Coordinates of C-alpha atoms and ligand atoms in Angstrom, one line a residue:
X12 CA -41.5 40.3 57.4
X13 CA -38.0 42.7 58.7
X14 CA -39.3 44.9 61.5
X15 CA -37.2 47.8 61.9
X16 CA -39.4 49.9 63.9
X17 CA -39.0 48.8 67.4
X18 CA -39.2 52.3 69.1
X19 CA -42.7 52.5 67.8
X20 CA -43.5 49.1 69.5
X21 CA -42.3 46.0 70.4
X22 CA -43.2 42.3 70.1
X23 CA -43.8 40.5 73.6
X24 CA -40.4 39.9 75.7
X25 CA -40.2 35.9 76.1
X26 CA -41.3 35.8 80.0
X27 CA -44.5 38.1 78.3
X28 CA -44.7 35.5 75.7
X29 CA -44.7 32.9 77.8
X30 CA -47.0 34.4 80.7
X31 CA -49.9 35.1 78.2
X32 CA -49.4 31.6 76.3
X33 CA -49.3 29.8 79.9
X34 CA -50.7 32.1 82.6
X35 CA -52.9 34.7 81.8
X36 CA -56.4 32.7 81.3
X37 CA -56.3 32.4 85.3
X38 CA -55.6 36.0 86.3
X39 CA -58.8 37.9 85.2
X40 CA -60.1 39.0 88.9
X41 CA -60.0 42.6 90.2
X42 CA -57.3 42.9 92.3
X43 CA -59.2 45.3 94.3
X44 CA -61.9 42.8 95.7
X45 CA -61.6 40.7 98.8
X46 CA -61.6 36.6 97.9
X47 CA -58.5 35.3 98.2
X48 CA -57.9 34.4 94.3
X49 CA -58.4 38.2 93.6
X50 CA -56.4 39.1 96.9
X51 CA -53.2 36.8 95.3
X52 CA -53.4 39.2 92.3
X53 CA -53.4 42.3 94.8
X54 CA -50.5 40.6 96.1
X55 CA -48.4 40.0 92.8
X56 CA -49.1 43.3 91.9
X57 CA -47.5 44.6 94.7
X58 CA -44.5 42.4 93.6
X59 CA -44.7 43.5 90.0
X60 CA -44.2 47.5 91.9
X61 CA -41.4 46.0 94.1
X62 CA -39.8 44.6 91.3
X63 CA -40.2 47.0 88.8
X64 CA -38.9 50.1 91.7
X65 CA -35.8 47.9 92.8
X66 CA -34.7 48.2 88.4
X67 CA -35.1 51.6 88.6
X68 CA -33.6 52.6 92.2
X69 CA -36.5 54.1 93.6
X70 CA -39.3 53.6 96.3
X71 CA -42.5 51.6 95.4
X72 CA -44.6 54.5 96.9
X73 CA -44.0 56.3 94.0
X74 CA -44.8 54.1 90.9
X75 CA -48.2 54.2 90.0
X76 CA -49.5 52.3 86.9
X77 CA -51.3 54.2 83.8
X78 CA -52.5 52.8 80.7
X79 CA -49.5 54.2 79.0
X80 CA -46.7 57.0 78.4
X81 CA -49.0 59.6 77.0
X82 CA -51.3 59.3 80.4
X83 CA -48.2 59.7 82.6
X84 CA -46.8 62.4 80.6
X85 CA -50.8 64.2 80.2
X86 CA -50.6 63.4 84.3
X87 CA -47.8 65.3 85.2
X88 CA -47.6 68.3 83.0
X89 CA -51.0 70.2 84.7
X90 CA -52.0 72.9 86.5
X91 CA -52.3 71.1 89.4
X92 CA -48.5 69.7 89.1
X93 CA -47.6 73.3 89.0
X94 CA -49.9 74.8 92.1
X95 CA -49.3 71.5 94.4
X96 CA -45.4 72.6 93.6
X97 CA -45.7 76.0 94.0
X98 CA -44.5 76.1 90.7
X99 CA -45.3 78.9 87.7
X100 CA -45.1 77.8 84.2
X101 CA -43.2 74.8 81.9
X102 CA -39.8 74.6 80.1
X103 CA -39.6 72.2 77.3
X104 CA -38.1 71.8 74.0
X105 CA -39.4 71.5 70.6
X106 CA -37.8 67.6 70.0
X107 CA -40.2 66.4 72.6
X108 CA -42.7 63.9 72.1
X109 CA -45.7 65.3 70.8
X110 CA -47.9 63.8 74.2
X111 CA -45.8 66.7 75.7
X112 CA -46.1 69.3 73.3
X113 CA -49.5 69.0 72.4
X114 CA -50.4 69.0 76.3
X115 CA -48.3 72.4 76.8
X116 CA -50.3 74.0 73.8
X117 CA -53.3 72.9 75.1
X118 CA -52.2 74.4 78.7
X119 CA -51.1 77.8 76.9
X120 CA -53.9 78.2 75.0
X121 CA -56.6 77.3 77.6
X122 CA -54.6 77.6 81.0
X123 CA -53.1 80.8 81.0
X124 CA -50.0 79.1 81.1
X125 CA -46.6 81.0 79.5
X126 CA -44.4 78.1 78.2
X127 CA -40.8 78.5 77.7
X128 CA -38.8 76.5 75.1
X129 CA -35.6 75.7 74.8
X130 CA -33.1 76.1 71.5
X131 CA -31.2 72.7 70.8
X132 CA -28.4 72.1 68.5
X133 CA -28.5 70.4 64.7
X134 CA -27.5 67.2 66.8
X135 CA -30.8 67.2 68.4
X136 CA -29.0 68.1 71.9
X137 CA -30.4 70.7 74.6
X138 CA -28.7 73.6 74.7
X139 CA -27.9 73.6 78.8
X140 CA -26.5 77.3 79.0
X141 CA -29.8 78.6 77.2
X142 CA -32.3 76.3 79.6
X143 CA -30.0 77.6 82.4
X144 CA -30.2 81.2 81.5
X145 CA -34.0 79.9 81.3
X146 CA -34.2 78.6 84.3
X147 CA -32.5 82.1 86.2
X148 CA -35.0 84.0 84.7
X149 CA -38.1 81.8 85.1
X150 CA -37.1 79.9 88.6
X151 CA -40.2 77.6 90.3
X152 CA -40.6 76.0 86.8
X153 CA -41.0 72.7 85.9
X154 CA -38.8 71.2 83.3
X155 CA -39.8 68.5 81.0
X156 CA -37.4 66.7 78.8
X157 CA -37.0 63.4 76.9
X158 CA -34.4 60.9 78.2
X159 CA -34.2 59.4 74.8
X160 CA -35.9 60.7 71.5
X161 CA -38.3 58.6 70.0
X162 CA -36.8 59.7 66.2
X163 CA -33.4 60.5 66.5
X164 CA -32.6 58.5 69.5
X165 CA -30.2 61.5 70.9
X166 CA -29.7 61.2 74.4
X167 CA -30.2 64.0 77.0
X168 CA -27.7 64.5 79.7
X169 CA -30.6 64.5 82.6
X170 CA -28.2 64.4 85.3
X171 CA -26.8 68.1 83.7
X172 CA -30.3 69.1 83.5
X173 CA -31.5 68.2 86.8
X174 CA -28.2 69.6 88.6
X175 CA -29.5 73.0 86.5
X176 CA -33.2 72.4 88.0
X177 CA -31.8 72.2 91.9
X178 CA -30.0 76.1 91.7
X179 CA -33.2 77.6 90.4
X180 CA -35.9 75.6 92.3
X181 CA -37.3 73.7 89.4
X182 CA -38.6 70.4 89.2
X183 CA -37.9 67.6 86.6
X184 CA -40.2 65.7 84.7
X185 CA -38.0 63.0 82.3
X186 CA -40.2 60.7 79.3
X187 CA -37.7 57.9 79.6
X188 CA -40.8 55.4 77.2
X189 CA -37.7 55.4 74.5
X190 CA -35.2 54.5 77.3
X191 CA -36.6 51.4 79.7
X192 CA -34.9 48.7 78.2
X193 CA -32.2 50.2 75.8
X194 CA -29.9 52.2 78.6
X195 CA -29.4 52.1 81.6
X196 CA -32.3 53.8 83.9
X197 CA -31.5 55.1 87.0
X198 CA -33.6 57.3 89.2
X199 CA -31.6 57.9 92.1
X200 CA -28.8 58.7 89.8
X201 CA -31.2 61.1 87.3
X202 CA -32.3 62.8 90.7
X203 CA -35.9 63.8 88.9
X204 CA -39.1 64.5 90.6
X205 CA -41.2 62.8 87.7
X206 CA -40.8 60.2 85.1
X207 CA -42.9 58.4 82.2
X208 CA -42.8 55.3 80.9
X209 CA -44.2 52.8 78.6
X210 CA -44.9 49.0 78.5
X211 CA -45.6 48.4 74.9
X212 CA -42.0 50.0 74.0
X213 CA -39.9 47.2 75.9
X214 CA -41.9 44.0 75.4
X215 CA -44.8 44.7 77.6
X216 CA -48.2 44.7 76.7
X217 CA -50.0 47.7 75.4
X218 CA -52.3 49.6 77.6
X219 CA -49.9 49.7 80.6
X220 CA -47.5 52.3 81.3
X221 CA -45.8 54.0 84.0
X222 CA -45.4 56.9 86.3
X223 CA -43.1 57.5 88.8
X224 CA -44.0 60.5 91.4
X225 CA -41.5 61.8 94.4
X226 CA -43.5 65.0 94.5
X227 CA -47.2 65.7 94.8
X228 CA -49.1 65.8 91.4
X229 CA -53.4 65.3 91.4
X230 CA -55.1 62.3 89.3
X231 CA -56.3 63.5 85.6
X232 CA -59.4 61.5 86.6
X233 CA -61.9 60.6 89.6
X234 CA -63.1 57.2 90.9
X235 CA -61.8 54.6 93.1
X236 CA -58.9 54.7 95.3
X237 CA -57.0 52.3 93.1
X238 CA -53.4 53.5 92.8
X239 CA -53.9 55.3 96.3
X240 CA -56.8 57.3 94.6
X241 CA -54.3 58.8 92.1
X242 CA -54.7 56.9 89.7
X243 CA -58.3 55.5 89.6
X244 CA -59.8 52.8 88.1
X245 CA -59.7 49.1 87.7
X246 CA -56.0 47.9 87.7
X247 CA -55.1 46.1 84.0
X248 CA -53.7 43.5 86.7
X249 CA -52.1 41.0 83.4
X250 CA -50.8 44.2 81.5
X251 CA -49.1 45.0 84.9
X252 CA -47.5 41.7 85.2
X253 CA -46.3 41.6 81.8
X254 CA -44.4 45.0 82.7
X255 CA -43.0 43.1 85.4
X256 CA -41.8 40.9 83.2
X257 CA -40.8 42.9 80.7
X258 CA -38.0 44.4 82.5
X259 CA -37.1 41.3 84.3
X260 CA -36.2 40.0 80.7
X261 CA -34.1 43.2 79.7
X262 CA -30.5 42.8 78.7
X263 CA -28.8 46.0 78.2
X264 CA -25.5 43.5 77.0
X265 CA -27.1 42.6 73.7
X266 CA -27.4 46.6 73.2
X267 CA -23.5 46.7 72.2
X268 CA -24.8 43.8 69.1
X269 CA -27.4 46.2 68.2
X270 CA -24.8 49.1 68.0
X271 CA -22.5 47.2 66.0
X272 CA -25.7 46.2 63.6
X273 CA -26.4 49.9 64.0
X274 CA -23.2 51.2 62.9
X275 CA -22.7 49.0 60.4
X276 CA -25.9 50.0 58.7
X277 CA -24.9 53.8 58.8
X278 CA -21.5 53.7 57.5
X279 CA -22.5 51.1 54.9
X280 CA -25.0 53.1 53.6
X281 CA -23.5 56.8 54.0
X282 CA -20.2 56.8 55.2
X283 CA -19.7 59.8 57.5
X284 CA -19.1 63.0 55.5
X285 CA -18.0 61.0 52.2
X286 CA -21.4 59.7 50.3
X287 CA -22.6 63.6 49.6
X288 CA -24.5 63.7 46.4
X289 CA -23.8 66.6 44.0
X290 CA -27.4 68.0 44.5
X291 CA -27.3 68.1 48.3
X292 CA -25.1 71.1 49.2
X293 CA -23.7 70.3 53.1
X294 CA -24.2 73.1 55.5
X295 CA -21.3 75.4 56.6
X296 CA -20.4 73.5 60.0
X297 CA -20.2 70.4 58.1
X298 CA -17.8 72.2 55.9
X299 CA -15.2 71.8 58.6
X300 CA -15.3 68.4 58.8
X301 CA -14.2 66.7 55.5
X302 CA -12.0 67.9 52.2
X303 CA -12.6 68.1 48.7
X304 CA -11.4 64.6 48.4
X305 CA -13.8 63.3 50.3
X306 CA -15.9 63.9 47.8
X307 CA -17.5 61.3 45.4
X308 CA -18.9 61.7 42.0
X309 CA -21.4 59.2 41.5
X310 CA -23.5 58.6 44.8
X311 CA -26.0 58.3 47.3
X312 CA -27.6 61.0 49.1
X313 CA -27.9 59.3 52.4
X314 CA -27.1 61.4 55.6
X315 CA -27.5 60.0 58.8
X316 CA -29.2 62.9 61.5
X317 CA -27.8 63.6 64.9
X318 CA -24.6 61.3 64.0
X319 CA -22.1 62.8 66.1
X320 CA -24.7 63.1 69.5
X321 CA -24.6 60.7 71.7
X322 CA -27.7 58.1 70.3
X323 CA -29.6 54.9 72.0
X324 CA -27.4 52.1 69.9
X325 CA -30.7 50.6 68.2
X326 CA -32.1 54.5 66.2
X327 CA -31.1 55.8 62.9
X328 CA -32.9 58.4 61.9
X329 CA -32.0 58.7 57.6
X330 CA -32.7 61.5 55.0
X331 CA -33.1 60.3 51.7
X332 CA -32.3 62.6 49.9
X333 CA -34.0 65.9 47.8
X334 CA -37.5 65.3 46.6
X335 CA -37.1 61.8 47.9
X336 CA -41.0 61.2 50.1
X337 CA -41.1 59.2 52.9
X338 CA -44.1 57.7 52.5
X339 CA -43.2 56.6 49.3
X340 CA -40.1 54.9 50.8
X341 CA -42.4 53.4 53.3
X342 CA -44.4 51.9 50.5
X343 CA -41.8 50.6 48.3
X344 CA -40.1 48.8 51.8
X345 CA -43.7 47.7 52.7
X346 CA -43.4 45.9 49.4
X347 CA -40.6 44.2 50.1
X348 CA -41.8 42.9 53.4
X349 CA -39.6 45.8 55.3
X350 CA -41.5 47.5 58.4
X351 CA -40.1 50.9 59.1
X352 CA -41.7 54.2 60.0
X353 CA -41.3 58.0 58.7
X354 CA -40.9 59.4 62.5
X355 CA -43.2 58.7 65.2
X356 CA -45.7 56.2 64.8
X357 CA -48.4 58.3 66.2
X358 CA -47.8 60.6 63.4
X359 CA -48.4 57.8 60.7
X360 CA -50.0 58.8 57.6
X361 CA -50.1 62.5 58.8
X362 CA -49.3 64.9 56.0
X363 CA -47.3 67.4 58.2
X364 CA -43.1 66.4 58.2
X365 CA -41.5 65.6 61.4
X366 CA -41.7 68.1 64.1
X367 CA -38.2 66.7 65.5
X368 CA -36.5 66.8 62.3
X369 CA -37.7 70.4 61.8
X370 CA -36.7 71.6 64.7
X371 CA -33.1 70.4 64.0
X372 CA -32.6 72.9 61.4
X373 CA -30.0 70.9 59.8
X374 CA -30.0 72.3 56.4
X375 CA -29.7 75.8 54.4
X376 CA -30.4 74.7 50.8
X377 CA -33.8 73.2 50.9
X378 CA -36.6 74.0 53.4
X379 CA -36.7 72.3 57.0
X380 CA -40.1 70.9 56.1
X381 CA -38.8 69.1 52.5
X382 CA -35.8 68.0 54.4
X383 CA -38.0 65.9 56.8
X384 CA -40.1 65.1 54.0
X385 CA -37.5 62.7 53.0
X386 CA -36.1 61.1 56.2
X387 CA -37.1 57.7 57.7
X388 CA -36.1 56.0 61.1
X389 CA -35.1 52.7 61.7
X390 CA -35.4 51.0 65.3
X391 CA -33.5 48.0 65.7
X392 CA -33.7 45.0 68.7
X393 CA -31.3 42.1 69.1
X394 CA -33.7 39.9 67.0
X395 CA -32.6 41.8 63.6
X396 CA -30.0 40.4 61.9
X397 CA -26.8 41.4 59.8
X398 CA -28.5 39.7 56.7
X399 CA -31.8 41.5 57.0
X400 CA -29.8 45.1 57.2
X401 CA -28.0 44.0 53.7
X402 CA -31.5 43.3 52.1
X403 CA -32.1 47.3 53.5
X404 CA -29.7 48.6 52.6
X405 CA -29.6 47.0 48.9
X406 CA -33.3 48.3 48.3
X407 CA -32.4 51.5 49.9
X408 CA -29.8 52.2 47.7
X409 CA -32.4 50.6 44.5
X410 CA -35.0 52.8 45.5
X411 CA -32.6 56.2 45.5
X412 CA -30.3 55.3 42.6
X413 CA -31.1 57.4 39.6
X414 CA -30.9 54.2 37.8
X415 CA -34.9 53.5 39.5
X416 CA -36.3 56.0 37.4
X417 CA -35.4 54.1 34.5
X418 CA -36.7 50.6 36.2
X419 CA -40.0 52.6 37.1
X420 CA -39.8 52.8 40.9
X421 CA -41.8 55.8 42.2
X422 CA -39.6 57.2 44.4
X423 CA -39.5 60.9 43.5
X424 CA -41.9 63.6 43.3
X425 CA -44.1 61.3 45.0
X426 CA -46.4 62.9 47.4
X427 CA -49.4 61.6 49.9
Ligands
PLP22 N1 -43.0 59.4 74.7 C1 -42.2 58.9 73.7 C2 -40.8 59.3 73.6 C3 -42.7 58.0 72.9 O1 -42.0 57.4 71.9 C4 -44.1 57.6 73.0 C5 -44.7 56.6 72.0 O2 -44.4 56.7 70.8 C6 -44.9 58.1 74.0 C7 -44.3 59.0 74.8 C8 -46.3 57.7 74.2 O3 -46.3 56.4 74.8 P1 -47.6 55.5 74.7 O4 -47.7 55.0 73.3 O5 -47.4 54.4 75.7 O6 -48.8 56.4 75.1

């Protein structure tokens, strides 16, 4: 099996590997009760905080361990965030992972809440002088925004955005899941009030996540005073651990390998501006960018999305060209013992395109919704390899070529 789909999970870091191979059978106590062998579990918990704070340059006081991203990011973006900050409503954009948009529907529907959203570019980046004139007009707001994006792997300038926050008296919440482990993550240096983040994503096991709080917030649940009472119930004391160990086996040198692997995959399989099919018309601004003679005649439709922002090194987010479905791309890869996913994983299967690639409004000749239709996203670690991105890109290019209608492969047309 090729995985390519790393930003929808991961397989256990070594030190994870090893811990629930070697160490795991021993550490099933509750760290909240009093004999000693649950008391040394209290203890290495408190380690696993220490540790895990002193990677991301912040105080242990304000980490608190969830089950996961989407509880962090559920945590933060509440009522109570809002009146325990003297804050009044939310501003987001529409790239963000859906655990934050679907939470600020649910809060304007049911809350009374007004959300504002931001505009973004067709590189998938913020655009800062809109969520500043945003931010002027709707001051005591809190700002949620993605670090890194789970599909395109664009990177948000959170230092910009948090410098934007300070004038107008907002607050920042970042979802950094997609970052932890691919870029550097610094909190001191981000200077945001709130942050989310994910174990499964980096190695970890599933069922742990993150939350990291310098300003008040209230628990989305009651119970026990685990987590100073904000985060109650039982501690998942071996999911914790493997967190810890998680980022202690991060490397963020092999992340210039998985650019070059990256790179080479892109401009192997749609060399910038020059592999433009005759059906797919570019959009004006692309226009500026390459001459007639760039042109080719016979070709692949292959464009790579958000090429020119600035990306995590391991995401490539690929339309296929017109007509082309994903999920009949998925299939034929699936065949061929290739693991990679249409957008975000927690959309798998779902009929509706990719809210993130929609929102790009890259293209003017066919809708935004076909245009997603037909793009894929491949999530790369330092465990791929140069010969497993050949065998992609050669079925890639099988499963496009006009010549696969005459070999039978159902790659048009094809709907589920
Ligand atoms: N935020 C982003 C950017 C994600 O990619 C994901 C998972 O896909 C989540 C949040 C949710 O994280 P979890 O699966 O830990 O709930």
């Amino acid at each position: 099996m090729i995985y390519f789909d790393h930003n929808s999970t991961t397989p256990y870091s070594p030190s994870v590997r090893r811990y629930i191979e070697q160490g795991i059978l021993e550490d099933w106590y509750n760290p909240s009760s009093t004999y000693s062998q649950a008391q040394t579990l209290h203890q290495k918990m408190r380690e696993c905080r220490k540790f895990i704070a002193d990677y991301l340059n912040c105080s242990p006081k304000y980490l608190f361990f969830t089950s996961g991203g989407t509880e962090s990011i559920n945590t933060i973006l509440s009522l109570e965030t809002l009146k325990r900050n003297q804050l009044s409503t939310f501003i987001t954009s529409h790239l963000e992972h859906h655990a934050t948009i679907k939470k600020i529907d649910y809060l304007s529907d049911y809350q009374n809440i007004r959300p504002y959203w931001t505009s973004n570019n067709e590189q998938g980046e913020i655009n800062l002088e809109n969520l500043e004139k945003m931010c002027s007009k709707h001051p005591y707001s809190l700002l949620s925004f993605l670090s890194a994006n789970n599909e395109t792997g664009v990177i948000t300038n959170i230092q910009a955005i948090s410098k934007i926050a300070k004038k107008y008296n907002c607050l920042v919440h970042v979802d950094a899941v997609q970052s932890l482990g691919k870029m550097p993550v610094d909190l001191e240096k981000w200077d945001v009030d709130f942050a989310s983040f994910s174990g499964h994503k980096m190695g970890a096991m599933k069922g742990v996540g993150l939350l990291y709080a310098r300003k008040p917030f209230a628990s989305l649940m009651y119970g026990g005073g685990q987590e100073r009472g904000l985060r109650p119930g039982t501690q998942n004391y071996p999911a914790i651990q493997s967190f810890k160990l998680a980022v202690q086996d991060i490397d963020l040198n092999k992340q210039e390998y998985v650019k070059q692997l990256r790179d080479y995959f892109e401009n192997t399989l749609a060399p910038m501006y020059k592999y433009q099919s005759k059906d797919f018309s570019p959009s004006k601004k692309e226009d500026q960018y390459f001459t007639q003679n760039d042109w080719k005649e016979e070709t692949f439709p292959f464009k790579i999305n958000c090429k020119k922002a600035n990306r995590l090194s391991n995401t490539s987010s690929i339309y296929c060209g017109m007509g082309i479905s994903n999920q009949a791309i998925l299939l034929h890869l699936v065949q061929k013992g290739i693991c990679v996913s249409a957008g975000s994983a927690c959309n798998a299967g779902s009929p509706e395109p990719s809210h993130v690639i929609t929102a790009l409004g890259i293209c003017d000749d066919i809708s935004l919704r076909d245009y997603a239709r037909s793009c894929i996203r491949i999530s790369l670690s330092p465990s791929n390899t140069k010969q497993e991105i050949d065998f992609l890109i050669q079925t890639l290019k099988e499963l496009v070529s006009p010549a696969s209608y005459l070999r039978g492969i159902p790659s048009r047309n094809l709907s589920f």
